[in-house]
Coordinates of C-alpha atoms in Angstrom, one line a residue:
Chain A
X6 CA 66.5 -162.1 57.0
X7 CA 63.0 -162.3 57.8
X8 CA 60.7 -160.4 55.4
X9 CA 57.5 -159.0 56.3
X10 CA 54.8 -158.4 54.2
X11 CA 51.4 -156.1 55.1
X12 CA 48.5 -155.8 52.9
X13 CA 46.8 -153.9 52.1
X14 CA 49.3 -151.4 51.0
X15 CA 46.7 -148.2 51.1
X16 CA 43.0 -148.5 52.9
X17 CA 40.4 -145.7 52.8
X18 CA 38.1 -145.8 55.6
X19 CA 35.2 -143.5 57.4
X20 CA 35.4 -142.6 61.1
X21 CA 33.3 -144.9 62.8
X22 CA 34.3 -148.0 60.5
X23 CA 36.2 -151.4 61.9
X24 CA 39.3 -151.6 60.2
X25 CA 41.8 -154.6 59.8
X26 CA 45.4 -154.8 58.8
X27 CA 47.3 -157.9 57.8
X28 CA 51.2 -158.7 58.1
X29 CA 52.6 -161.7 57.4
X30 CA 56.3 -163.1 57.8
X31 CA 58.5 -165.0 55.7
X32 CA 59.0 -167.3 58.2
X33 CA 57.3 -168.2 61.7
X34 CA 57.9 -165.7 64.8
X35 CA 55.7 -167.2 66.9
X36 CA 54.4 -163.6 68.9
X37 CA 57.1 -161.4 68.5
X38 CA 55.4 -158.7 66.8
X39 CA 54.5 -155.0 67.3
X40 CA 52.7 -152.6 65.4
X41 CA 53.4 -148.9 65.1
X42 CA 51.8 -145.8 64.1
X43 CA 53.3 -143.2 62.3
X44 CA 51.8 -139.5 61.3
X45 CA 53.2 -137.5 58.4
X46 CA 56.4 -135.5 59.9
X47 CA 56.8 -137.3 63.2
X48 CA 58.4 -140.4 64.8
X49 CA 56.7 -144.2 64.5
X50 CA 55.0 -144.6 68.2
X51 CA 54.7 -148.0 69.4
X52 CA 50.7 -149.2 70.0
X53 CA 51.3 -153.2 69.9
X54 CA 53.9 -155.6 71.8
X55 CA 54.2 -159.4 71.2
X56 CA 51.4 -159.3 69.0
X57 CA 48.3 -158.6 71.1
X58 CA 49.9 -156.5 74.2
X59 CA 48.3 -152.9 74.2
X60 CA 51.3 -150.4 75.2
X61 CA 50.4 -148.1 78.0
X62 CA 48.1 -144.9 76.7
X63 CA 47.0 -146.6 73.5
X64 CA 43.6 -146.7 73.2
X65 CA 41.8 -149.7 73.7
X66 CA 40.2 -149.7 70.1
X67 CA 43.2 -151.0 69.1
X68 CA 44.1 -154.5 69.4
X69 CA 46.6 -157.1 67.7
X70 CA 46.5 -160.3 67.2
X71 CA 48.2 -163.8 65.6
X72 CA 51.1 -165.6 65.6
X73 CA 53.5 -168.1 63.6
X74 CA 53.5 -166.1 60.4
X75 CA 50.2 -164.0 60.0
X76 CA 49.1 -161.1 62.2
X77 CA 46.5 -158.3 62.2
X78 CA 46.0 -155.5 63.6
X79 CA 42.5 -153.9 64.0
X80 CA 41.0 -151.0 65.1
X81 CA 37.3 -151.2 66.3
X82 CA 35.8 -147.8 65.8
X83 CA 38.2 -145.5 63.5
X84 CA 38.7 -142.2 64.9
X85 CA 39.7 -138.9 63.2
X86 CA 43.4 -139.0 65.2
X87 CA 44.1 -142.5 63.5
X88 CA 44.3 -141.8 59.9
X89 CA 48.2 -142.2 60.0
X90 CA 50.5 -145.1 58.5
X91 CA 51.1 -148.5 60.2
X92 CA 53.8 -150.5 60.5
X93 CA 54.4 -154.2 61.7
X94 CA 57.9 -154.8 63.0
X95 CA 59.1 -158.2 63.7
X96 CA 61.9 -158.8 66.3
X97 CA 62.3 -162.8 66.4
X98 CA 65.8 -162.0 66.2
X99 CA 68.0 -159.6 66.2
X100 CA 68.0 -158.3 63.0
X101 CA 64.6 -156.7 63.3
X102 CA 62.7 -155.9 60.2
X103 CA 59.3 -154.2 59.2
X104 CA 56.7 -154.4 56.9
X105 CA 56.0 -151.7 54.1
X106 CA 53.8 -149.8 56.0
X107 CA 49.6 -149.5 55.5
X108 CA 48.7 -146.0 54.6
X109 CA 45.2 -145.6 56.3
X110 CA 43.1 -142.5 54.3
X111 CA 39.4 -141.4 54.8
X112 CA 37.0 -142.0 52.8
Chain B
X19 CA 61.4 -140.9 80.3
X20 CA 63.9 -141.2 78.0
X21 CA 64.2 -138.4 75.5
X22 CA 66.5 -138.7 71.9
X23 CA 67.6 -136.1 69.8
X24 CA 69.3 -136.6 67.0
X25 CA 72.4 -134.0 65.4
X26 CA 74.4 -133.9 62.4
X27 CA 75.1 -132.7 59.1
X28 CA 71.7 -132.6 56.5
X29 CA 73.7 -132.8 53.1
X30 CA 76.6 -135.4 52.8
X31 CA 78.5 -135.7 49.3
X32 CA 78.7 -139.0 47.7
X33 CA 81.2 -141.6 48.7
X34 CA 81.7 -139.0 52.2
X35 CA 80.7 -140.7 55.5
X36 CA 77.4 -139.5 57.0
X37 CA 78.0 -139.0 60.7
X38 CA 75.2 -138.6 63.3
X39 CA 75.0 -138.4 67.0
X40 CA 71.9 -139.2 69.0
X41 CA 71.9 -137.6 72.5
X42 CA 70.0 -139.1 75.4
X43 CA 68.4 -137.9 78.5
X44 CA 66.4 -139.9 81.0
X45 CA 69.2 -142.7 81.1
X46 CA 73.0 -143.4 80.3
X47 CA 74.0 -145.1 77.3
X48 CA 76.1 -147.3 79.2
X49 CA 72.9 -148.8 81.3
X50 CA 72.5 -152.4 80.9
X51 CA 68.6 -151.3 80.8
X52 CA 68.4 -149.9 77.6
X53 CA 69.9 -151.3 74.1
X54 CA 70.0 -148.0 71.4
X55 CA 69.0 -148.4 67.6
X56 CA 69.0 -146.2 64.5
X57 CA 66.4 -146.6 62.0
X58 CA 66.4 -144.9 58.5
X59 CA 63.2 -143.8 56.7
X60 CA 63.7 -142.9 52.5
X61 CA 61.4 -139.8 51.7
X62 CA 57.8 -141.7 51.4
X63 CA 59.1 -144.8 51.8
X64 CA 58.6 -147.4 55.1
X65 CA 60.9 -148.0 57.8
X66 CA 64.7 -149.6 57.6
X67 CA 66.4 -151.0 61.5
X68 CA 70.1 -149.7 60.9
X69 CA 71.6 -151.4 64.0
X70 CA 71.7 -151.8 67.6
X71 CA 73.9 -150.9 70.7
X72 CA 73.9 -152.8 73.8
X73 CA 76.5 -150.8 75.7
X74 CA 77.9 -153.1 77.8
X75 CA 77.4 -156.1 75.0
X76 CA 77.7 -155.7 71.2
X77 CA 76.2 -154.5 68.1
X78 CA 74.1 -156.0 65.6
X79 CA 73.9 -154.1 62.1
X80 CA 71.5 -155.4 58.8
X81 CA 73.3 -157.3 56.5
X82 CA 72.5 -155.1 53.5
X83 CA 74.4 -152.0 55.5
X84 CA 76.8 -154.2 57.5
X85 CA 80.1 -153.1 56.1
X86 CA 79.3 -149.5 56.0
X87 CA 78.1 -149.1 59.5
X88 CA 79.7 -148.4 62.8
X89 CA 77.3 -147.7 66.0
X90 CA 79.1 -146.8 69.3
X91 CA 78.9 -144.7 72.4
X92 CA 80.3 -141.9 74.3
X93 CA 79.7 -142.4 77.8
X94 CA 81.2 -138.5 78.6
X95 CA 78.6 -137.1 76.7
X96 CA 75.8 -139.7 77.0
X97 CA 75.5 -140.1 73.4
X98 CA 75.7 -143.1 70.7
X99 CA 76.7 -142.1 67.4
X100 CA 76.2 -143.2 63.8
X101 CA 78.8 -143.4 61.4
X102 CA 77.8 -145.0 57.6
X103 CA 80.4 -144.5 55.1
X104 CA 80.7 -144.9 51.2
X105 CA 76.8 -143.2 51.0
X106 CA 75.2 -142.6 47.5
X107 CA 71.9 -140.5 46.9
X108 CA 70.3 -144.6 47.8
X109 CA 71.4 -143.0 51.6
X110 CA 69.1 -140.3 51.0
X111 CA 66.7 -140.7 54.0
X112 CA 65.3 -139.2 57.9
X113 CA 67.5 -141.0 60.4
X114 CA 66.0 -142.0 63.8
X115 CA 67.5 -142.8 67.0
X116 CA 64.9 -144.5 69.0
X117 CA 65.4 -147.1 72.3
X118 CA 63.9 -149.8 74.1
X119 CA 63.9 -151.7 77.4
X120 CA 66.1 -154.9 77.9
X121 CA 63.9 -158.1 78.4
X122 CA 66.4 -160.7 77.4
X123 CA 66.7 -163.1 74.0
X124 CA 63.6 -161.0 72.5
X125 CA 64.5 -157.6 72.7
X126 CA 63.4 -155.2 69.7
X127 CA 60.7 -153.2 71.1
X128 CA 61.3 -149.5 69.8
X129 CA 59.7 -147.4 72.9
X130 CA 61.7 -144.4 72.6
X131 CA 62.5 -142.4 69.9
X132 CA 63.6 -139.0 68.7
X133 CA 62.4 -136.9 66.1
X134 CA 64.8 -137.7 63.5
X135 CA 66.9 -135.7 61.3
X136 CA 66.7 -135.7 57.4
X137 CA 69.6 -136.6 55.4
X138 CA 71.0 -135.6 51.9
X139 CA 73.6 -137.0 50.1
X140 CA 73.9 -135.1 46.9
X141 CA 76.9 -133.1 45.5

C-alpha cells in the first residue's frame, strides 16, 4: 500500500499570504495525484487532478504541482473561503490512499 | 450531475454489521461511465478509500478492511450499498459515497460525492 505523507500537519496563515503544502508518497506515482478541500461538516471537493490539472470552477489561485514521490499544492493569494482542510489522494493504483490531511487556520 | 445520498442506520452494536445504501441520481449504477466508492472519515480524523464498484467489472476493497467488506449494486433501485461486518467502536466514523468518471488504468478521481452519514457503533 502506498502511504502518503503531507506536512505540515497544521498551517496558520493571513488572507492575502502565499501558502504551500507538501505530500509525499512512499513510493513513486509519477502524476497521479489530486488534492481536495474539505470544510468542517461537509464533503471533501476535488480542486486538483494528475497533479497540476485545475478542476472546472476552482479558482485559479490554486495550482498543484510535482511528481514521482513529492507534490505541493499552493495557493497564491489566500482568501477568507479557503481556510478549510486539504487532502492529497494518490490513485496510482487501485487501492487509492490519502494523506493526513493539512488543517489551514488564520492567523 | 450526479447527486449521492447516503441512508442507513446511525448507531450499530459491536460485532453487528453496519449496512449503508448510497442512492444515485444523474446516472445508473450499472453505467460503464462511472465506477462508485465509499470513503470513511473517524470524527477529526483524515480520509479512509473503503472500496470501489465498477458495475459491470469488479471491486477493489483496502486490505486493512478487505474481509469485512462487501460493495454491490441494485440496479432496480439505482443504488450501491455498503455492507462491513464484525464493526467495533474503531468503525466509529461519517461514511461517504462519492463517484468518479471512467478514464481507464488510472481511475481514482473522487468528483462526486454525497454528504455522508455519521456512524456509531456503541452498545
Amino acid at each position: 500500500e502506498i502511504q502518503m505523507t503531507q506536512f505540515p500537519s497544521s498551517l496558520s496563515a493571513s488572507v492575502g499570504d502565499r501558502v504551500t503544502i507538501t505530500c509525499r508518497a512512499s513510493q513513486r506515482i509519477s502524476s497521479w495525484l489530486a488534492w481536495y478541500q474539505q470544510k468542517p461538516g461537509k464533503a471533501p471537493r476535488l480542486l486538483i487532478y494528475k497533479a497540476s490539472g485545475l478542476q472546472s470552477g476552482v479558482p485559479s489561485r490554486f495550482s498543484g504541482s510535482g511528481s514521482g514521490t513529492e507534490f505541493t499544492l499552493t495557493i497564491s493569494s489566500l482568501q477568507p473561503d479557503d481556510f478549510a482542510t486539504y487532502y492529497c489522494q494518490q490513485y496510482d493504483n487501485y487501492l487509492y490512499t490519502f494523506g493526513q490531511g493539512t488543517k489551514l487556520e488564520i492567523k | 450531475q450526479v447527486q449521492l445520498q447516503e441512508s442507513g442506520p446511525g448507531l450499530v452494536k459491536p460485532s453487528e454489521t453496519l449496512s449503508l445504501t448510497c442512492t444515485v441520481s444523474g446516472a445508473s449504477v450499472t453505467s460503464s461511465s462511472y465506477y462508485w466508492v465509499w470513503i470513511r472519515q473517524p470524527p477529526g480524523r483524515g480520509l479512509e478509500w473503503i472500496g470501489t464498484l465498477y458495475y459491470s467489472r469488479t471491486t477493489y476493497y483496502s486490505p486493512s478492511l478487505r474481509s469485512r467488506v462487501t460493495i454491490s449494486g441494485d440496479t432496480s433501485k439505482n443504488q450501491f450499498s455498503l455492507n462491513l461486518s464484525s464493526v467495533t467502536a474503531a468503525d466509529t466514523a461519517v461514511y461517504y459515497c462519492a463517484s468518479g468518471y471512467v478514464v481507464g488504468a488510472h481511475d481514482g478521481l473522487f468528483d462526486y460525492w454525497g454528504q455522508g452519514t455519521l456512524v456509531i457503533v456503541s452498545s
